[in-house]
Coordinates of C-alpha atoms and ligand atoms in Angstrom, one line a residue:
Chain A
M1 CA 4.1 11.6 7.3
T2 CA 1.6 12.5 9.3
R3 CA 1.6 15.4 6.3
Y4 CA 0.4 11.9 4.4
I5 CA -2.3 11.2 6.7
T6 CA -4.1 14.4 6.6
K7 CA -3.6 13.7 3.0
A8 CA -4.7 11.0 3.2
L9 CA -8.1 11.4 4.9
A10 CA -9.1 14.3 3.2
D11 CA -9.1 12.2 -0.1
I12 CA -11.1 9.3 1.6
R13 CA -13.3 12.6 2.8
S14 CA -13.8 13.9 -1.1
N15 CA -14.4 10.2 -2.3
R16 CA -16.2 9.5 0.5
F17 CA -19.0 7.1 -0.3
L18 CA -16.8 4.7 -2.4
N19 CA -14.1 5.1 1.1
L20 CA -17.3 4.0 2.4
I21 CA -18.8 1.5 0.2
T22 CA -14.3 -0.3 0.8
I23 CA -14.6 0.4 4.6
V24 CA -18.3 -1.7 5.3
T25 CA -16.4 -4.4 2.4
I26 CA -13.9 -4.6 4.8
S27 CA -15.3 -5.2 7.8
L28 CA -18.3 -7.4 6.7
S29 CA -15.5 -9.3 5.5
I30 CA -13.9 -9.0 8.8
L31 CA -16.5 -10.5 11.1
V32 CA -16.9 -12.8 8.8
V33 CA -13.8 -14.0 9.8
S34 CA -13.6 -12.2 13.2
L35 CA -17.0 -14.8 13.8
F36 CA -15.2 -17.5 13.2
L37 CA -12.2 -16.7 15.8
L38 CA -15.1 -16.4 18.1
F39 CA -16.2 -20.0 18.1
F40 CA -12.7 -21.6 17.3
E41 CA -11.5 -19.6 20.1
N42 CA -14.1 -20.9 22.5
A43 CA -14.2 -24.5 21.1
N44 CA -10.7 -24.2 21.7
R45 CA -10.3 -23.5 25.0
L46 CA -13.9 -26.2 25.6
I47 CA -11.0 -29.0 24.3
E48 CA -9.0 -27.8 26.4
G49 CA -11.0 -28.1 29.1
W50 CA -11.6 -31.7 27.7
N51 CA -11.0 -34.8 30.2
Q52 CA -10.1 -31.9 33.4
G53 CA -7.2 -31.3 31.0
G54 CA -5.4 -34.0 30.1
R55 CA -6.2 -36.0 32.5
A56 CA -6.3 -39.9 31.1
M57 CA -6.9 -43.4 33.4
I58 CA -4.5 -45.6 32.2
Y59 CA -5.7 -49.9 33.5
L60 CA -3.6 -52.4 35.0
E61 CA -4.3 -55.7 34.4
P62 CA -5.0 -58.4 36.3
A63 CA -2.0 -60.1 36.9
F64 CA -0.1 -56.1 38.1
S65 CA 1.7 -56.3 41.3
Q66 CA 2.2 -53.1 43.2
E67 CA 6.0 -54.6 43.6
M68 CA 6.1 -53.9 39.3
L69 CA 4.9 -49.8 40.1
P70 CA 8.5 -48.5 40.3
D71 CA 9.0 -50.4 37.0
L72 CA 5.5 -49.7 35.5
K73 CA 6.3 -45.7 36.7
A74 CA 9.0 -45.7 35.1
R75 CA 8.9 -46.7 31.4
I76 CA 5.2 -44.7 31.7
Q77 CA 8.0 -41.8 32.7
G78 CA 9.9 -42.7 30.0
L79 CA 7.3 -41.5 26.9
G80 CA 7.7 -38.3 28.1
E81 CA 4.5 -36.4 28.3
V82 CA 3.4 -37.0 31.4
E83 CA 3.3 -34.2 33.3
E84 CA 2.5 -35.8 36.6
M85 CA 1.5 -39.6 37.5
R86 CA -1.0 -41.6 40.9
F87 CA -1.7 -44.7 41.8
I88 CA -5.0 -45.9 42.4
P89 CA -4.2 -49.1 44.3
K90 CA -8.3 -51.3 43.7
S91 CA -8.2 -50.8 47.4
R92 CA -9.2 -46.7 46.9
A93 CA -10.9 -47.3 43.6
L94 CA -13.8 -49.9 44.9
E95 CA -13.9 -47.6 48.1
K96 CA -14.6 -45.0 46.6
L97 CA -17.2 -46.2 44.1
K98 CA -18.8 -47.5 47.4
D99 CA -18.7 -43.8 48.8
E100 CA -20.2 -42.6 44.8
M101 CA -23.3 -44.9 45.2
G102 CA -24.3 -44.7 49.3
S103 CA -23.8 -47.2 51.7
H104 CA -27.0 -48.2 51.6
T105 CA -26.4 -50.3 48.2
G106 CA -25.9 -53.6 49.9
F107 CA -24.6 -55.2 46.3
F108 CA -21.0 -54.4 47.1
D109 CA -20.8 -56.3 50.2
T110 CA -21.5 -59.3 48.2
L111 CA -19.2 -59.2 47.0
Q112 CA -16.4 -62.5 47.2
H113 CA -13.4 -60.4 45.3
N114 CA -12.3 -56.6 44.4
P115 CA -12.9 -56.8 40.7
L116 CA -11.6 -53.1 39.6
P117 CA -8.0 -53.1 38.4
H118 CA -5.1 -51.2 39.6
A119 CA -4.5 -48.2 37.4
L120 CA -2.7 -44.9 37.1
E121 CA -4.0 -41.4 37.3
I122 CA -2.2 -39.8 34.8
R123 CA -1.9 -35.5 33.8
M124 CA -0.3 -35.1 30.3
K125 CA 1.4 -32.0 28.6
T126 CA -0.3 -32.1 25.6
R127 CA -4.0 -30.9 26.0
G128 CA -5.4 -29.6 22.9
D129 CA -4.7 -31.9 20.0
Y130 CA -6.7 -34.6 20.0
A131 CA -4.2 -36.9 17.5
Q132 CA -0.8 -36.4 19.2
V133 CA -3.3 -37.6 22.4
A134 CA -3.7 -40.4 20.8
A135 CA -1.1 -41.3 19.7
F136 CA 0.2 -40.9 23.1
A137 CA -2.3 -43.0 24.2
K138 CA -1.7 -45.7 22.2
K139 CA 2.0 -45.9 23.0
I140 CA 1.2 -46.7 26.5
T141 CA -1.6 -49.5 25.2
A142 CA 1.4 -51.4 24.3
L143 CA 3.3 -51.5 27.2
E144 CA 3.5 -54.4 29.4
M145 CA 0.7 -54.7 31.7
V146 CA -0.9 -52.5 30.7
E147 CA -4.6 -53.2 30.0
S148 CA -6.1 -50.1 28.3
V149 CA -6.1 -46.7 29.0
E150 CA -9.5 -44.5 28.8
Y151 CA -9.6 -39.9 28.1
G152 CA -12.5 -39.3 26.8
Q153 CA -12.2 -40.9 22.8
G154 CA -16.0 -41.8 22.2
W155 CA -17.2 -38.3 21.9
L156 CA -13.9 -36.9 21.7
A157 CA -13.6 -37.8 18.7
K158 CA -17.0 -37.1 17.3
F159 CA -16.4 -33.6 18.6
L160 CA -13.3 -33.0 16.8
Q161 CA -15.4 -34.3 13.3
I162 CA -17.8 -32.3 14.1
F163 CA -14.8 -29.8 14.6
T164 CA -12.9 -30.5 11.8
L165 CA -14.7 -30.3 9.1
F166 CA -16.3 -26.5 11.2
R167 CA -12.8 -25.6 11.1
I168 CA -12.4 -25.9 7.0
T169 CA -15.7 -24.9 6.3
G170 CA -14.4 -21.6 8.9
Y171 CA -11.8 -21.4 6.5
A172 CA -13.1 -21.7 3.0
M173 CA -15.3 -18.5 4.4
C174 CA -12.6 -16.6 6.4
G175 CA -10.8 -16.6 2.2
L176 CA -13.7 -15.9 0.4
F177 CA -14.3 -13.1 2.4
L178 CA -11.0 -11.9 2.8
L179 CA -10.4 -11.9 -1.4
I180 CA -13.5 -10.7 -2.2
A181 CA -12.5 -7.5 0.5
L182 CA -9.5 -7.2 -1.5
F183 CA -10.7 -7.6 -4.1
I184 CA -13.1 -4.8 -3.2
T185 CA -9.6 -3.1 -2.2
A186 CA -8.0 -3.7 -5.4
N187 CA -10.8 -2.4 -7.1
T188 CA -11.5 1.2 -5.0
V189 CA -7.3 2.3 -4.9
R190 CA -8.2 1.6 -9.1
L191 CA -11.0 4.7 -9.3
A192 CA -9.0 6.8 -7.1
F193 CA -6.6 6.3 -8.9
Y194 CA -7.9 6.7 -12.0
S195 CA -10.2 10.2 -11.2
R196 CA -6.9 11.3 -10.1
R197 CA -5.3 10.5 -13.5
L198 CA -4.1 13.6 -14.0
E199 CA -3.1 15.0 -11.7
I200 CA -0.9 11.7 -11.6
E201 CA 0.4 13.2 -15.1
I202 CA 1.1 16.3 -13.7
M203 CA 2.7 15.4 -10.5
R204 CA 5.1 12.9 -12.9
L205 CA 5.8 15.9 -15.4
V206 CA 6.8 18.7 -12.3
G207 CA 10.2 15.9 -10.7
A208 CA 7.7 14.0 -9.0
T209 CA 8.6 9.8 -8.5
E210 CA 7.2 7.2 -7.9
G211 CA 7.6 6.6 -4.1
F212 CA 5.4 10.3 -3.4
I213 CA 2.7 9.2 -6.1
K214 CA 2.0 6.1 -4.4
T215 CA 2.8 6.9 -1.2
P216 CA -1.5 8.6 -0.6
F217 CA -2.7 5.6 -2.0
Y218 CA -1.1 3.1 0.1
V219 CA -1.9 5.1 3.7
E220 CA -5.6 5.2 2.2
G221 CA -5.2 1.4 1.9
L222 CA -4.1 1.5 5.8
L223 CA -6.5 3.1 7.1
Q224 CA -9.1 1.8 4.9
G225 CA -7.3 -1.3 6.3
F226 CA -7.6 -0.7 9.8
F227 CA -11.3 1.7 10.2
G228 CA -13.1 -1.4 8.8
G229 CA -11.3 -3.9 11.2
I230 CA -12.3 -1.7 13.2
L231 CA -15.9 -1.6 11.8
G232 CA -15.9 -4.7 12.2
L233 CA -15.3 -5.8 15.6
L234 CA -17.4 -3.1 17.2
I235 CA -20.3 -4.9 15.0
L236 CA -18.8 -8.3 16.3
M237 CA -18.5 -6.5 19.7
A238 CA -21.9 -5.4 19.5
A239 CA -23.9 -8.5 18.6
F240 CA -21.9 -10.7 21.0
L241 CA -23.0 -8.7 23.8
T242 CA -26.6 -8.9 23.3
I243 CA -27.2 -12.6 22.4
S244 CA -24.6 -13.7 25.4
S245 CA -27.0 -11.4 27.7
G246 CA -30.0 -12.8 25.5
I247 CA -28.4 -16.7 26.5
S248 CA -27.5 -16.0 29.7
G249 CA -30.5 -15.2 31.0
N250 CA -32.1 -17.8 29.6
L251 CA -30.1 -20.7 29.9
G252 CA -27.7 -19.6 32.2
A253 CA -29.5 -20.5 35.4
Y254 CA -29.1 -25.1 33.6
V255 CA -25.5 -25.1 31.6
Y256 CA -22.5 -23.2 32.8
L257 CA -21.4 -21.7 29.8
D258 CA -18.2 -20.1 29.6
I259 CA -18.2 -18.4 26.5
R260 CA -16.6 -15.4 25.8
F261 CA -15.0 -12.7 23.9
L262 CA -12.1 -13.1 21.5
S263 CA -8.7 -11.9 23.8
I264 CA -6.9 -8.7 22.9
K265 CA -4.1 -10.6 21.2
A266 CA -6.9 -12.1 18.0
M267 CA -8.3 -8.4 18.2
G268 CA -5.0 -7.2 17.3
L269 CA -4.4 -10.0 15.2
I270 CA -7.7 -9.0 13.5
I271 CA -6.8 -5.2 13.3
L272 CA -3.4 -5.7 12.0
A273 CA -4.9 -8.0 9.5
S274 CA -7.0 -6.0 7.5
T275 CA -4.5 -3.3 7.8
F276 CA -2.6 -5.4 5.5
L277 CA -5.7 -6.3 3.8
G278 CA -5.9 -2.8 2.8
W279 CA -2.1 -2.7 2.3
F280 CA -1.9 -5.2 -0.7
G281 CA -5.6 -5.1 -2.4
C282 CA -3.2 -0.9 -2.8
Y283 CA 0.0 -3.0 -3.7
L284 CA -1.9 -5.4 -6.2
S285 CA -3.7 -2.3 -7.7
L286 CA -1.1 0.2 -8.1
R287 CA 1.3 -2.7 -9.4
Q288 CA -1.0 -3.6 -11.8
M289 CA -1.6 0.2 -12.5
L290 CA 2.1 1.0 -12.8
Q291 CA 3.6 -1.6 -14.8
Chain B
M1 CA 39.1 27.0 -40.9
N2 CA 40.5 23.8 -41.4
N3 CA 38.2 21.1 -40.5
D4 CA 40.4 20.0 -37.3
E5 CA 39.7 23.0 -36.3
T6 CA 36.2 22.5 -36.6
I7 CA 35.8 19.9 -34.9
H8 CA 37.6 20.5 -32.5
M9 CA 35.5 23.9 -32.1
N10 CA 32.0 21.7 -32.4
L11 CA 33.9 19.2 -29.3
Y12 CA 34.7 22.4 -27.6
S13 CA 30.7 23.6 -28.0
S14 CA 29.5 20.6 -26.5
K15 CA 31.0 20.5 -24.2
N16 CA 29.6 23.6 -22.7
S17 CA 26.2 23.5 -24.3
I18 CA 23.0 22.7 -22.2
I19 CA 21.4 21.0 -24.5
R20 CA 22.3 19.0 -27.6
L21 CA 20.0 17.9 -30.4
F22 CA 21.4 15.6 -32.6
N23 CA 19.2 14.6 -35.9
V24 CA 16.2 14.1 -33.2
T25 CA 13.5 12.7 -35.3
K26 CA 9.7 12.2 -34.2
R27 CA 7.5 10.3 -35.7
Y28 CA 3.9 9.8 -34.8
G29 CA 2.4 7.1 -36.8
A30 CA 3.7 8.1 -39.9
K31 CA 3.6 12.2 -39.0
L32 CA 7.0 13.0 -38.9
A33 CA 6.3 16.0 -36.3
L34 CA 10.3 16.7 -35.9
N35 CA 12.6 16.1 -39.1
N36 CA 16.4 15.9 -38.3
V37 CA 16.6 18.3 -35.8
S38 CA 19.6 19.3 -34.4
V39 CA 20.6 22.2 -31.6
D40 CA 23.5 23.5 -30.0
I41 CA 21.8 25.5 -27.1
Q42 CA 24.2 27.4 -24.6
P43 CA 23.5 27.6 -20.8
G44 CA 22.5 31.1 -20.1
E45 CA 20.2 31.7 -24.2
F46 CA 16.7 32.9 -24.7
I47 CA 15.6 31.1 -27.4
F48 CA 12.2 31.8 -29.4
I49 CA 10.9 28.5 -31.1
S50 CA 8.6 29.6 -33.6
G51 CA 6.9 28.2 -36.9
P52 CA 3.8 27.8 -38.1
S53 CA 1.0 25.7 -36.2
G54 CA 1.2 21.9 -36.3
A55 CA 5.5 23.3 -36.7
G56 CA 6.3 20.8 -33.9
K57 CA 7.0 23.5 -31.3
S58 CA 5.3 21.5 -28.7
T59 CA 6.9 18.8 -29.4
L60 CA 10.5 19.7 -29.6
L61 CA 10.2 21.1 -26.2
R62 CA 8.3 17.5 -24.8
V63 CA 11.2 15.4 -25.6
L64 CA 13.8 17.6 -23.9
Y65 CA 12.2 16.8 -20.7
L66 CA 11.1 13.3 -21.9
A67 CA 7.6 12.8 -22.1
E68 CA 7.9 12.0 -24.8
K69 CA 11.1 9.3 -26.6
V70 CA 12.3 10.7 -29.2
S71 CA 11.7 8.0 -32.4
E72 CA 15.8 8.9 -34.4
G73 CA 18.5 10.4 -32.5
Q74 CA 19.8 11.9 -29.1
I75 CA 20.1 14.7 -26.6
L76 CA 21.9 16.0 -24.7
I77 CA 21.1 17.6 -21.0
N78 CA 24.1 18.8 -20.1
G79 CA 26.2 16.3 -21.8
M80 CA 23.7 13.7 -20.3
N81 CA 22.3 11.6 -22.7
L82 CA 18.7 11.3 -22.8
A83 CA 18.1 8.1 -24.6
R84 CA 20.5 6.1 -21.0
I85 CA 18.1 8.7 -18.2
S86 CA 16.4 5.7 -15.6
A87 CA 13.0 5.8 -14.4
S88 CA 14.3 6.6 -11.1
K89 CA 16.7 9.4 -12.3
L90 CA 14.0 10.5 -14.5
P91 CA 12.8 12.7 -11.9
L92 CA 15.5 14.3 -10.7
L93 CA 16.3 15.6 -14.1
R94 CA 13.0 17.3 -14.5
R95 CA 13.3 19.4 -11.2
R96 CA 15.4 21.1 -13.1
F97 CA 13.6 22.3 -15.9
G98 CA 10.7 24.9 -15.0
M99 CA 7.6 23.9 -17.7
V100 CA 4.5 25.6 -18.5
F101 CA 2.4 24.1 -20.2
Q102 CA 0.2 24.7 -24.0
D103 CA -2.9 23.7 -22.2
F104 CA -1.3 24.8 -18.4
K105 CA -2.4 21.3 -16.8
L106 CA -3.0 22.9 -13.5
I107 CA -4.7 20.3 -11.1
P108 CA -8.4 22.0 -11.3
G109 CA -9.3 20.1 -8.0
R110 CA -6.9 21.9 -5.9
T111 CA -5.9 25.8 -5.5
V112 CA -3.6 27.7 -7.1
F113 CA -1.2 28.0 -4.1
E114 CA -1.2 24.0 -3.8
N115 CA -0.4 23.5 -8.1
V116 CA 2.4 25.9 -7.6
A117 CA 3.1 25.2 -3.9
L118 CA 3.7 20.7 -5.9
V119 CA 7.2 21.7 -8.0
L120 CA 8.8 22.4 -4.4
E121 CA 7.5 19.5 -2.2
V122 CA 7.7 16.6 -4.8
A123 CA 10.9 18.3 -4.2
G124 CA 10.9 17.5 -0.4
E125 CA 11.0 21.3 1.0
K126 CA 9.5 22.0 4.0
P127 CA 6.6 23.5 4.5
S128 CA 8.0 26.7 5.8
Y129 CA 9.8 27.3 2.7
I130 CA 6.8 26.2 0.3
R131 CA 4.9 28.5 1.8
K132 CA 6.8 31.5 1.5
K133 CA 8.0 30.2 -1.2
V134 CA 4.4 30.3 -3.4
M135 CA 3.2 33.5 -2.0
H136 CA 6.3 35.4 -3.4
V137 CA 6.2 33.8 -7.0
L138 CA 2.2 34.8 -6.9
R139 CA 2.8 38.1 -5.4
T140 CA 5.3 38.3 -8.6
T141 CA 3.3 36.7 -10.9
G142 CA -0.3 39.2 -10.0
M143 CA -1.9 35.5 -8.4
D144 CA -1.7 36.2 -4.8
K145 CA -5.0 36.7 -4.4
K146 CA -6.4 33.9 -6.1
A147 CA -4.0 31.7 -3.9
N148 CA -6.9 30.5 -2.5
A149 CA -9.2 29.4 -5.9
L150 CA -9.7 26.4 -7.5
P151 CA -8.2 27.3 -11.2
P152 CA -11.7 26.3 -13.3
T153 CA -13.1 29.1 -11.6
L154 CA -10.1 31.1 -13.5
S155 CA -10.0 33.4 -16.8
G156 CA -7.7 31.6 -19.3
G157 CA -5.3 34.5 -18.8
E158 CA -4.9 34.1 -14.8
Q159 CA -4.8 30.3 -15.2
Q160 CA -2.1 30.6 -17.5
R161 CA -0.3 33.2 -15.1
V162 CA -0.3 30.0 -12.3
A163 CA 1.3 28.1 -15.1
V164 CA 4.4 30.4 -15.8
A165 CA 5.0 31.2 -11.3
R166 CA 4.9 27.2 -11.4
A167 CA 7.6 27.1 -13.0
V168 CA 9.4 29.4 -12.2
V169 CA 8.9 27.8 -8.3
G170 CA 11.8 26.0 -8.5
D171 CA 14.1 27.9 -9.4
P172 CA 14.8 25.9 -12.3
D173 CA 18.3 26.2 -15.1
I174 CA 16.4 25.6 -18.0
I175 CA 12.4 27.0 -18.4
L176 CA 10.3 25.4 -21.2
A177 CA 7.3 28.0 -22.1
D178 CA 5.0 27.1 -24.4
E179 CA 2.8 29.3 -25.7
P180 CA 2.5 30.9 -22.6
T181 CA 1.4 34.1 -23.7
G182 CA -1.6 32.6 -25.6
S183 CA -4.3 33.3 -23.3
L184 CA -3.0 36.7 -22.6
D185 CA -3.7 40.5 -24.1
H186 CA -0.3 41.8 -25.2
A187 CA 0.0 44.5 -21.9
S188 CA 0.1 41.0 -19.0
A189 CA 1.8 39.0 -22.7
M190 CA 5.0 41.7 -22.1
L191 CA 4.9 41.0 -18.8
V192 CA 5.6 37.7 -18.5
L193 CA 7.9 37.5 -20.6
D194 CA 9.7 40.9 -18.5
F195 CA 9.6 38.2 -15.7
L196 CA 11.3 35.3 -17.6
M197 CA 13.4 37.9 -18.4
A198 CA 14.4 38.0 -15.3
Y199 CA 14.9 34.7 -14.4
H200 CA 17.4 34.6 -18.1
K201 CA 19.5 37.7 -15.7
K202 CA 19.6 35.8 -13.6
G203 CA 20.8 32.7 -15.5
A204 CA 18.8 30.3 -16.5
T205 CA 18.1 28.5 -19.3
I206 CA 14.5 29.8 -21.3
L207 CA 13.4 28.7 -24.0
V208 CA 10.4 30.2 -25.6
A209 CA 7.2 28.6 -28.0
S210 CA 5.1 30.2 -29.6
H211 CA 3.8 32.2 -32.9
N212 CA 3.0 35.1 -31.9
L213 CA 5.6 37.1 -33.6
H214 CA 5.0 40.5 -31.8
L215 CA 7.1 39.0 -28.9
L216 CA 9.6 39.0 -30.9
E217 CA 10.0 42.5 -32.2
S218 CA 9.9 43.1 -28.2
M219 CA 12.8 40.8 -27.1
V220 CA 15.8 42.4 -26.3
R221 CA 18.6 39.6 -26.8
G222 CA 18.6 35.9 -28.6
R223 CA 17.9 33.0 -31.5
N224 CA 15.4 32.6 -33.1
I225 CA 14.9 28.8 -34.0
V226 CA 12.0 28.6 -36.8
L227 CA 10.4 25.8 -37.4
E228 CA 7.9 24.0 -40.4
Q229 CA 6.5 20.9 -41.0
G230 CA 8.6 19.4 -38.2
E231 CA 11.8 20.8 -39.4
L232 CA 14.2 23.3 -38.6
V233 CA 14.4 25.4 -41.7
K234 CA 16.3 28.1 -39.7
T235 CA 18.3 30.6 -36.4
S236 CA 19.1 34.0 -36.4
T237 CA 19.9 36.0 -33.4
M238 CA 18.3 39.1 -32.7
L239 CA 20.4 41.7 -30.8
Ligands
ATP1 N1 0.5 12.8 -29.4 C1 0.3 12.6 -30.6 N2 -0.2 12.2 -31.8 C2 0.0 11.7 -33.0 N3 0.3 13.8 -33.7 C3 0.7 14.3 -32.5 C4 0.5 14.1 -31.2 N4 0.9 15.3 -30.3 C5 1.7 16.4 -31.9 N5 1.2 15.4 -33.7 C6 1.6 16.0 -34.4 O1 2.8 16.9 -34.9 C7 2.4 17.9 -34.9 C8 3.5 18.6 -35.0 O2 2.9 19.0 -33.3 P1 3.2 19.7 -32.6 O3 2.0 20.1 -31.3 O4 4.7 20.4 -31.7 O5 3.2 21.6 -33.1 P2 3.3 22.9 -32.8 O6 3.9 23.3 -33.5 O7 3.1 23.0 -31.1 O8 1.8 23.3 -33.4 P3 1.1 24.6 -31.9 O9 1.5 25.8 -32.3 O10 -0.3 24.9 -33.0 O11 0.8 24.2 -31.4 C9 1.3 17.9 -35.9 O12 0.8 18.4 -36.9 C10 0.7 17.0 -34.3 O13 -0.6 16.8 -35.0
MG2 MG1 1.8 23.7 -29.5

């Protein structure tokens, strides 16, 4: 195997220009793909943190009295998906509201009775998936004594719409760029193959198996994909560090932005994918030519 | 000899033949490069294939290691029918042959050493063994000093000697040499021939195609097959 790698490295060096173009093309595609991944990872983290982590308020009907609480709790628990539940009686809610508004407001003292409903604060097990949360909220709303459920649906729905649009665009762009990279890789292999036609013919004549002939091409494809992936990530990382240090310098004082670079897992996945891409381009090309 | 005995003799000899051609015809379009050729070659024979240019000498060698398929007829190598050899078994068949090609077929971008070593690499030999063996063969062909040269920088005669070195390096049982002395002066040609004779003495079956009749005269022992326009016109044994 080391012999194959040494040979493939020598071949890459001897075909420097062509290989450089291939590696750069792969790295640019990987750059686009990982840029989207970077965006999605950050956006996902943002969504996961929405509503303080899957928190929702269940407002109860005025007819609700505290004796019904154990029964209601049991029914909500019966729906599953609830991690934590806390009853907030309307008196506590009012006190809290008073605190927040400040004691100098005399408004609350004029109230004849407490207009606030009793509420249950829950934390759900599902957090990121908006559709699932919405479905769950609907189930709770259908329960007796439940007036409404508030889980930040307004702004979240809008954000998710934009996010979905982005996601679709992202997938399309990633697919397009990966296809381009695949095409270029396959083409490089084809050119390398043609430039070594005589060599391959001779190898066959002296008894080389197809495996022996193909292996160097595969090793070359794998290495190209691997280096292309690393280069793409390095470019992204350099851009990320430059831009994010600029942002936190200017904006950091006003908003808290928790933007992070790709996780180790995502980076590993990207390099794995680009290595596979190099291999797959090679496979397609050789399969077509050796038929 | 009655008929029964003849049939018996044929069966017997076919069992021992290392190469057997039955009515082999090879067509290129309308052109008959080989026309109904039947030959039976025993292990250890030295066969000399002669005939004018275009007679089909190279074609005869090419169909033996399946560089080309025959149009009609059958070829048996050690009783194995070439028509039935699967693509995966073909490399194994070819490793039994050592070939000297008329146009040498050396890889221009690889050194003399690498060209010769290729035969052993494809057979999966160890690098240390390859190094020793290749240098030994290059020494005996007088090409060891050029081991690191690229073929295009060599003279025709030098390239031919590399081609011969590559043909024998794997110790094949059958050596097919197409004009192995074509680019050599008489003295070098004799050296190459002696070299092939040495492998012959070790038991290899050797087929040499050439129109150089001087070589014929210097042959110690062997069989001469004469082709003309694809037809086998004469077989003679030289003692
Ligand atoms: N690939 C091919 N396509 C078409 N015709 C061919 C091909 N190869 C050989 N021939 C023809 O078959 C005939 C026999 O060719 P071959 O090369 O076997 O001759 P040869 O005896 O080796 O000649 P020489 O002594 O010149 O090498 C020739 O007429 C040649 O033109
Ligand atoms: Mg010829």
